[in-house]
Amino acid sequence: MMIVHSLVVMLRQDAPMPMEVWGVIMEGMVSDVSHLRKVCFRALGNALEMIQTHESASKPLQLINNTHASASLPEHERSRRRIGPGPPLPDKNYHDWNGCTSVKPEKDKSVRRKNYPPAYQAEVRACILSSLQDEAFLAKLTSYLSVTQSGRAREFVGSHAQMFKGLFKALGLPALRVFEPFLRSVGEDPQAHTRLSSDIFMGQQCLASELVGGLVRAMKHWDAEACVVGEELVK
């Protein structure tokens, strides 16, 4: 719990995280202590979000209930009632009173842009890549992500591998180059199931799927040349 609270305090939009903390997160991802690995997997994903300082949504968010958009809205949305002068209730996404919120404000990333300048972001990327490009580190990372000991069973835990979109989005092609050998070894080895235990074999297949899923979601933020390289690997 002390580790969790310490990392939460460090992950702030209004103050850049010390580079030493990035190093600790990367080291913790291959720790022999499973609880520390779990914390650091999540911490990396959250920390990568902090250095996303530009609006990178695939399409701009809309202000649904304003005067410009109201003409195109269904009648029940235009006549939707509010309670008091405050913001609309964040209801469930069904219909009428349980419809979507009337206003979707755009995310304000000005604080991040001020506190996470390009020089700092470049230093962060270099720190992450220096760890990922270490063969021993990468071998331990893919091993821990593929199979997790859960009681008496060994299984793949998808929540541990949800940082790949942020990783590929932040690092681009260099991150893809790092994981490309693993992806090819999983996809191009027809005899893998005969050499590996079933839990490791299935875990590697699941990890490869998470990697490809993160890659596909991140490529929409890449330039055209980088996308061509990524698409060739996905094929």
mmCIF file of C-alpha atoms in Angstrom:
data_model
loop_
_atom_site.group_PDB
_atom_site.id
_atom_site.type_symbol
_atom_site.label_atom_id
_atom_site.label_comp_id
_atom_site.label_asym_id
_atom_site.label_seq_id
_atom_site.Cartn_x
_atom_site.Cartn_y
_atom_site.Cartn_z
ATOM 1 C CA MET A 1 0.000 0.000 0.000
ATOM 2 C CA MET A 2 2.882 2.369 0.707
ATOM 3 C CA ILE A 3 4.196 1.809 -2.817
ATOM 4 C CA VAL A 4 0.764 2.410 -4.349
ATOM 5 C CA HIS A 5 0.209 5.650 -2.450
ATOM 6 C CA SER A 6 3.717 6.865 -3.252
ATOM 7 C CA LEU A 7 3.175 6.363 -6.979
ATOM 8 C CA VAL A 8 -0.250 8.001 -6.861
ATOM 9 C CA VAL A 9 1.294 11.091 -5.288
ATOM 10 C CA MET A 10 3.979 11.182 -7.979
ATOM 11 C CA LEU A 11 1.568 10.912 -10.939
ATOM 12 C CA ARG A 12 0.386 14.507 -11.168
ATOM 13 C CA GLN A 13 -0.553 16.747 -14.074
ATOM 14 C CA ASP A 14 0.733 19.907 -12.415
ATOM 15 C CA ALA A 15 4.267 18.687 -11.667
ATOM 16 C CA PRO A 16 6.550 16.475 -13.762
ATOM 17 C CA MET A 17 7.449 13.174 -12.192
ATOM 18 C CA PRO A 18 11.167 12.873 -11.300
ATOM 19 C CA MET A 19 13.068 10.741 -13.796
ATOM 20 C CA GLU A 20 14.175 8.460 -10.962
ATOM 21 C CA VAL A 21 10.538 7.429 -10.511
ATOM 22 C CA TRP A 22 10.322 6.373 -14.157
ATOM 23 C CA GLY A 23 13.373 4.189 -13.560
ATOM 24 C CA VAL A 24 11.779 2.651 -10.468
ATOM 25 C CA ILE A 25 8.602 1.859 -12.415
ATOM 26 C CA MET A 26 10.554 0.135 -15.182
ATOM 27 C CA GLU A 27 12.590 -1.890 -12.677
ATOM 28 C CA GLY A 28 9.447 -2.818 -10.767
ATOM 29 C CA MET A 29 7.853 -4.276 -13.895
ATOM 30 C CA VAL A 30 10.375 -7.137 -13.813
ATOM 31 C CA SER A 31 10.573 -7.465 -10.025
ATOM 32 C CA ASP A 32 10.408 -10.891 -8.411
ATOM 33 C CA VAL A 33 7.606 -9.529 -6.210
ATOM 34 C CA SER A 34 4.308 -10.051 -8.035
ATOM 35 C CA HIS A 35 2.441 -7.283 -6.185
ATOM 36 C CA LEU A 36 5.104 -4.744 -7.145
ATOM 37 C CA ARG A 37 4.910 -5.825 -10.791
ATOM 38 C CA LYS A 38 1.131 -5.401 -10.765
ATOM 39 C CA VAL A 39 1.414 -1.863 -9.391
ATOM 40 C CA CYS A 40 4.115 -0.875 -11.878
ATOM 41 C CA PHE A 41 2.220 -2.234 -14.897
ATOM 42 C CA ARG A 42 -0.672 0.075 -14.048
ATOM 43 C CA ALA A 43 1.626 2.933 -13.079
ATOM 44 C CA LEU A 44 3.338 2.895 -16.468
ATOM 45 C CA GLY A 45 0.020 3.199 -18.289
ATOM 46 C CA ASN A 46 -1.080 6.106 -16.102
ATOM 47 C CA ALA A 47 2.305 7.802 -16.311
ATOM 48 C CA LEU A 48 2.325 7.566 -20.109
ATOM 49 C CA GLU A 49 -1.030 9.347 -20.129
ATOM 50 C CA MET A 50 0.563 12.279 -18.308
ATOM 51 C CA ILE A 51 2.942 13.004 -21.191
ATOM 52 C CA GLN A 52 0.109 13.105 -23.743
ATOM 53 C CA THR A 53 -0.089 16.883 -23.953
ATOM 54 C CA HIS A 54 -1.956 17.359 -27.234
ATOM 55 C CA GLU A 55 -5.520 16.566 -28.228
ATOM 56 C CA SER A 56 -5.138 13.258 -30.019
ATOM 57 C CA ALA A 57 -8.661 11.896 -30.216
ATOM 58 C CA SER A 58 -9.560 10.300 -33.531
ATOM 59 C CA LYS A 59 -12.393 12.827 -33.857
ATOM 60 C CA PRO A 60 -13.100 15.999 -31.876
ATOM 61 C CA LEU A 61 -15.469 15.807 -28.933
ATOM 62 C CA GLN A 62 -18.785 17.547 -29.455
ATOM 63 C CA LEU A 63 -20.833 19.875 -27.314
ATOM 64 C CA ILE A 64 -24.116 18.046 -27.732
ATOM 65 C CA ASN A 65 -26.568 20.425 -26.140
ATOM 66 C CA ASN A 66 -25.444 23.803 -27.490
ATOM 67 C CA THR A 67 -27.246 26.125 -29.916
ATOM 68 C CA HIS A 68 -25.157 25.095 -32.926
ATOM 69 C CA ALA A 69 -25.786 21.378 -32.581
ATOM 70 C CA SER A 70 -29.344 21.428 -31.264
ATOM 71 C CA ALA A 71 -30.934 21.553 -34.709
ATOM 72 C CA SER A 72 -29.556 18.110 -35.566
ATOM 73 C CA LEU A 73 -30.527 16.463 -32.277
ATOM 74 C CA PRO A 74 -33.565 14.210 -31.829
ATOM 75 C CA GLU A 75 -36.631 15.890 -30.357
ATOM 76 C CA HIS A 76 -36.375 14.145 -26.981
ATOM 77 C CA GLU A 77 -32.779 15.373 -26.618
ATOM 78 C CA ARG A 78 -33.650 18.978 -27.500
ATOM 79 C CA SER A 79 -36.492 19.050 -24.984
ATOM 80 C CA ARG A 80 -34.627 17.242 -22.271
ATOM 81 C CA ARG A 81 -35.222 18.733 -18.837
ATOM 82 C CA ARG A 82 -32.552 19.814 -16.395
ATOM 83 C CA ILE A 83 -32.657 20.049 -12.605
ATOM 84 C CA GLY A 84 -31.597 23.543 -11.584
ATOM 85 C CA PRO A 85 -28.994 25.753 -13.239
ATOM 86 C CA GLY A 86 -26.087 23.349 -12.739
ATOM 87 C CA PRO A 87 -24.561 20.860 -15.193
ATOM 88 C CA PRO A 88 -26.620 17.908 -16.482
ATOM 89 C CA LEU A 89 -26.708 14.665 -14.547
ATOM 90 C CA PRO A 90 -24.182 12.057 -15.762
ATOM 91 C CA ASP A 91 -26.874 9.442 -16.401
ATOM 92 C CA LYS A 92 -26.447 6.029 -17.936
ATOM 93 C CA ASN A 93 -26.353 5.800 -21.690
ATOM 94 C CA TYR A 94 -29.861 4.571 -22.448
ATOM 95 C CA HIS A 95 -32.551 7.151 -23.302
ATOM 96 C CA ASP A 96 -34.471 10.155 -21.958
ATOM 97 C CA TRP A 97 -33.658 10.576 -18.251
ATOM 98 C CA ASN A 98 -31.146 7.766 -18.569
ATOM 99 C CA GLY A 99 -29.639 9.203 -21.714
ATOM 100 C CA CYS A 100 -26.102 10.377 -22.333
ATOM 101 C CA THR A 101 -24.888 13.587 -20.718
ATOM 102 C CA SER A 102 -25.940 16.702 -22.612
ATOM 103 C CA VAL A 103 -22.509 18.323 -22.603
ATOM 104 C CA LYS A 104 -19.180 16.674 -23.325
ATOM 105 C CA PRO A 105 -16.488 19.274 -22.625
ATOM 106 C CA GLU A 106 -13.128 18.846 -24.297
ATOM 107 C CA LYS A 107 -10.250 17.807 -22.097
ATOM 108 C CA ASP A 108 -8.074 20.703 -21.000
ATOM 109 C CA LYS A 109 -4.437 19.667 -21.366
ATOM 110 C CA SER A 110 -2.926 23.122 -20.940
ATOM 111 C CA VAL A 111 -1.592 22.142 -17.501
ATOM 112 C CA ARG A 112 0.231 19.169 -18.981
ATOM 113 C CA ARG A 113 1.634 21.231 -21.840
ATOM 114 C CA LYS A 114 3.065 23.684 -19.324
ATOM 115 C CA ASN A 115 4.605 21.126 -16.982
ATOM 116 C CA TYR A 116 5.620 18.383 -19.429
ATOM 117 C CA PRO A 117 7.703 20.198 -22.089
ATOM 118 C CA PRO A 118 9.069 18.362 -25.167
ATOM 119 C CA ALA A 119 12.530 18.036 -23.611
ATOM 120 C CA TYR A 120 11.089 16.203 -20.600
ATOM 121 C CA GLN A 121 8.982 13.930 -22.814
ATOM 122 C CA ALA A 122 12.055 13.032 -24.883
ATOM 123 C CA GLU A 123 13.930 12.153 -21.694
ATOM 124 C CA VAL A 124 11.055 9.927 -20.584
ATOM 125 C CA ARG A 125 10.980 8.084 -23.915
ATOM 126 C CA ALA A 126 14.732 7.540 -23.751
ATOM 127 C CA CYS A 127 14.417 6.139 -20.217
ATOM 128 C CA ILE A 128 11.694 3.679 -21.229
ATOM 129 C CA LEU A 129 13.460 2.578 -24.407
ATOM 130 C CA SER A 130 16.757 2.031 -22.622
ATOM 131 C CA SER A 131 15.021 -0.581 -20.465
ATOM 132 C CA LEU A 132 12.982 -2.168 -23.249
ATOM 133 C CA GLN A 133 16.035 -2.513 -25.498
ATOM 134 C CA ASP A 134 17.807 -4.580 -22.843
ATOM 135 C CA GLU A 135 17.327 -8.198 -23.935
ATOM 136 C CA ALA A 136 17.326 -9.587 -20.398
ATOM 137 C CA PHE A 137 14.747 -7.014 -19.281
ATOM 138 C CA LEU A 138 12.481 -7.702 -22.260
ATOM 139 C CA ALA A 139 12.693 -11.467 -21.786
ATOM 140 C CA LYS A 140 11.623 -11.169 -18.140
ATOM 141 C CA LEU A 141 8.891 -8.670 -19.022
ATOM 142 C CA THR A 142 7.284 -10.858 -21.698
ATOM 143 C CA SER A 143 7.598 -13.879 -19.420
ATOM 144 C CA TYR A 144 5.856 -12.167 -16.501
ATOM 145 C CA LEU A 145 3.160 -10.695 -18.739
ATOM 146 C CA SER A 146 2.475 -14.025 -20.453
ATOM 147 C CA VAL A 147 1.898 -16.113 -17.339
ATOM 148 C CA THR A 148 0.994 -15.101 -13.786
ATOM 149 C CA GLN A 149 0.864 -17.477 -10.839
ATOM 150 C CA SER A 150 -2.648 -17.329 -9.384
ATOM 151 C CA GLY A 151 -3.006 -19.707 -6.472
ATOM 152 C CA ARG A 152 -2.243 -23.132 -7.875
ATOM 153 C CA ALA A 153 -2.913 -22.085 -11.440
ATOM 154 C CA ARG A 154 -0.785 -20.214 -13.947
ATOM 155 C CA GLU A 155 -2.719 -17.934 -16.262
ATOM 156 C CA PHE A 156 -2.635 -14.828 -18.415
ATOM 157 C CA VAL A 157 -4.022 -11.692 -16.744
ATOM 158 C CA GLY A 158 -5.207 -9.209 -19.346
ATOM 159 C CA SER A 159 -5.351 -6.238 -16.984
ATOM 160 C CA HIS A 160 -1.565 -6.405 -16.601
ATOM 161 C CA ALA A 161 -1.070 -5.836 -20.313
ATOM 162 C CA GLN A 162 -3.302 -2.840 -20.934
ATOM 163 C CA MET A 163 -0.526 -0.250 -21.237
ATOM 164 C CA PHE A 164 0.472 -1.139 -24.798
ATOM 165 C CA LYS A 165 -1.724 1.423 -26.542
ATOM 166 C CA GLY A 166 -0.150 4.190 -24.474
ATOM 167 C CA LEU A 167 3.302 2.712 -24.980
ATOM 168 C CA PHE A 168 3.030 2.497 -28.776
ATOM 169 C CA LYS A 169 1.328 5.882 -28.930
ATOM 170 C CA ALA A 170 4.052 7.603 -26.901
ATOM 171 C CA LEU A 171 7.098 5.814 -28.316
ATOM 172 C CA GLY A 172 5.979 5.027 -31.863
ATOM 173 C CA LEU A 173 8.079 2.803 -34.122
ATOM 174 C CA PRO A 174 10.971 2.309 -31.660
ATOM 175 C CA ALA A 175 8.585 0.469 -29.322
ATOM 176 C CA LEU A 176 7.318 -1.657 -32.200
ATOM 177 C CA ARG A 177 10.886 -2.592 -33.125
ATOM 178 C CA VAL A 178 11.427 -3.781 -29.564
ATOM 179 C CA PHE A 179 8.448 -6.142 -29.507
ATOM 180 C CA GLU A 180 8.589 -7.227 -33.162
ATOM 181 C CA PRO A 181 10.857 -10.268 -32.523
ATOM 182 C CA PHE A 182 8.475 -11.550 -29.842
ATOM 183 C CA LEU A 183 5.437 -11.073 -32.073
ATOM 184 C CA ARG A 184 7.102 -12.855 -34.973
ATOM 185 C CA SER A 185 8.296 -15.715 -32.779
ATOM 186 C CA VAL A 186 4.739 -16.283 -31.542
ATOM 187 C CA GLY A 187 3.102 -15.962 -34.944
ATOM 188 C CA GLU A 188 5.635 -17.817 -37.076
ATOM 189 C CA ASP A 189 6.538 -20.823 -34.909
ATOM 190 C CA PRO A 190 4.166 -23.679 -35.816
ATOM 191 C CA GLN A 191 5.867 -26.039 -33.361
ATOM 192 C CA ALA A 192 5.644 -23.772 -30.317
ATOM 193 C CA HIS A 193 2.807 -25.784 -28.798
ATOM 194 C CA THR A 194 4.987 -28.915 -28.816
ATOM 195 C CA ARG A 195 7.869 -27.272 -26.937
ATOM 196 C CA LEU A 196 5.992 -25.146 -24.406
ATOM 197 C CA SER A 197 3.571 -26.046 -21.651
ATOM 198 C CA SER A 198 -0.035 -25.245 -22.467
ATOM 199 C CA ASP A 199 -0.262 -22.344 -19.998
ATOM 200 C CA ILE A 200 2.860 -20.634 -21.369
ATOM 201 C CA PHE A 201 1.804 -21.245 -24.972
ATOM 202 C CA MET A 202 -1.665 -19.789 -24.416
ATOM 203 C CA GLY A 203 -0.245 -16.919 -22.357
ATOM 204 C CA GLN A 204 2.114 -15.935 -25.162
ATOM 205 C CA GLN A 205 -0.744 -16.047 -27.658
ATOM 206 C CA CYS A 206 -2.824 -13.779 -25.417
ATOM 207 C CA LEU A 207 0.059 -11.362 -24.879
ATOM 208 C CA ALA A 208 0.666 -11.175 -28.623
ATOM 209 C CA SER A 209 -3.028 -10.362 -29.093
ATOM 210 C CA GLU A 210 -2.800 -7.550 -26.527
ATOM 211 C CA LEU A 211 0.291 -6.188 -28.279
ATOM 212 C CA VAL A 212 -1.418 -6.188 -31.674
ATOM 213 C CA GLY A 213 -4.563 -4.636 -30.202
ATOM 214 C CA GLY A 214 -2.556 -1.854 -28.575
ATOM 215 C CA LEU A 215 -0.611 -1.334 -31.782
ATOM 216 C CA VAL A 216 -3.741 -1.017 -33.926
ATOM 217 C CA ARG A 217 -5.309 1.472 -31.523
ATOM 218 C CA ALA A 218 -2.112 3.531 -31.328
ATOM 219 C CA MET A 219 -1.367 3.625 -35.057
ATOM 220 C CA LYS A 220 -4.177 6.100 -35.723
ATOM 221 C CA HIS A 221 -1.969 8.671 -33.974
ATOM 222 C CA TRP A 222 1.140 7.865 -36.077
ATOM 223 C CA ASP A 223 2.238 9.499 -39.299
ATOM 224 C CA ALA A 224 1.581 7.763 -42.619
ATOM 225 C CA GLU A 225 5.070 6.307 -43.021
ATOM 226 C CA ALA A 226 5.056 4.721 -39.563
ATOM 227 C CA CYS A 227 1.562 3.317 -40.162
ATOM 228 C CA VAL A 228 2.776 1.457 -43.251
ATOM 229 C CA VAL A 229 5.418 -0.323 -41.170
ATOM 230 C CA GLY A 230 2.900 -1.174 -38.463
ATOM 231 C CA GLU A 231 0.343 -2.485 -40.937
ATOM 232 C CA GLU A 232 2.908 -4.816 -42.499
ATOM 233 C CA LEU A 233 3.551 -6.418 -39.134
ATOM 234 C CA VAL A 234 -0.159 -6.760 -38.340
ATOM 235 C CA LYS A 235 -0.735 -8.562 -41.646
#
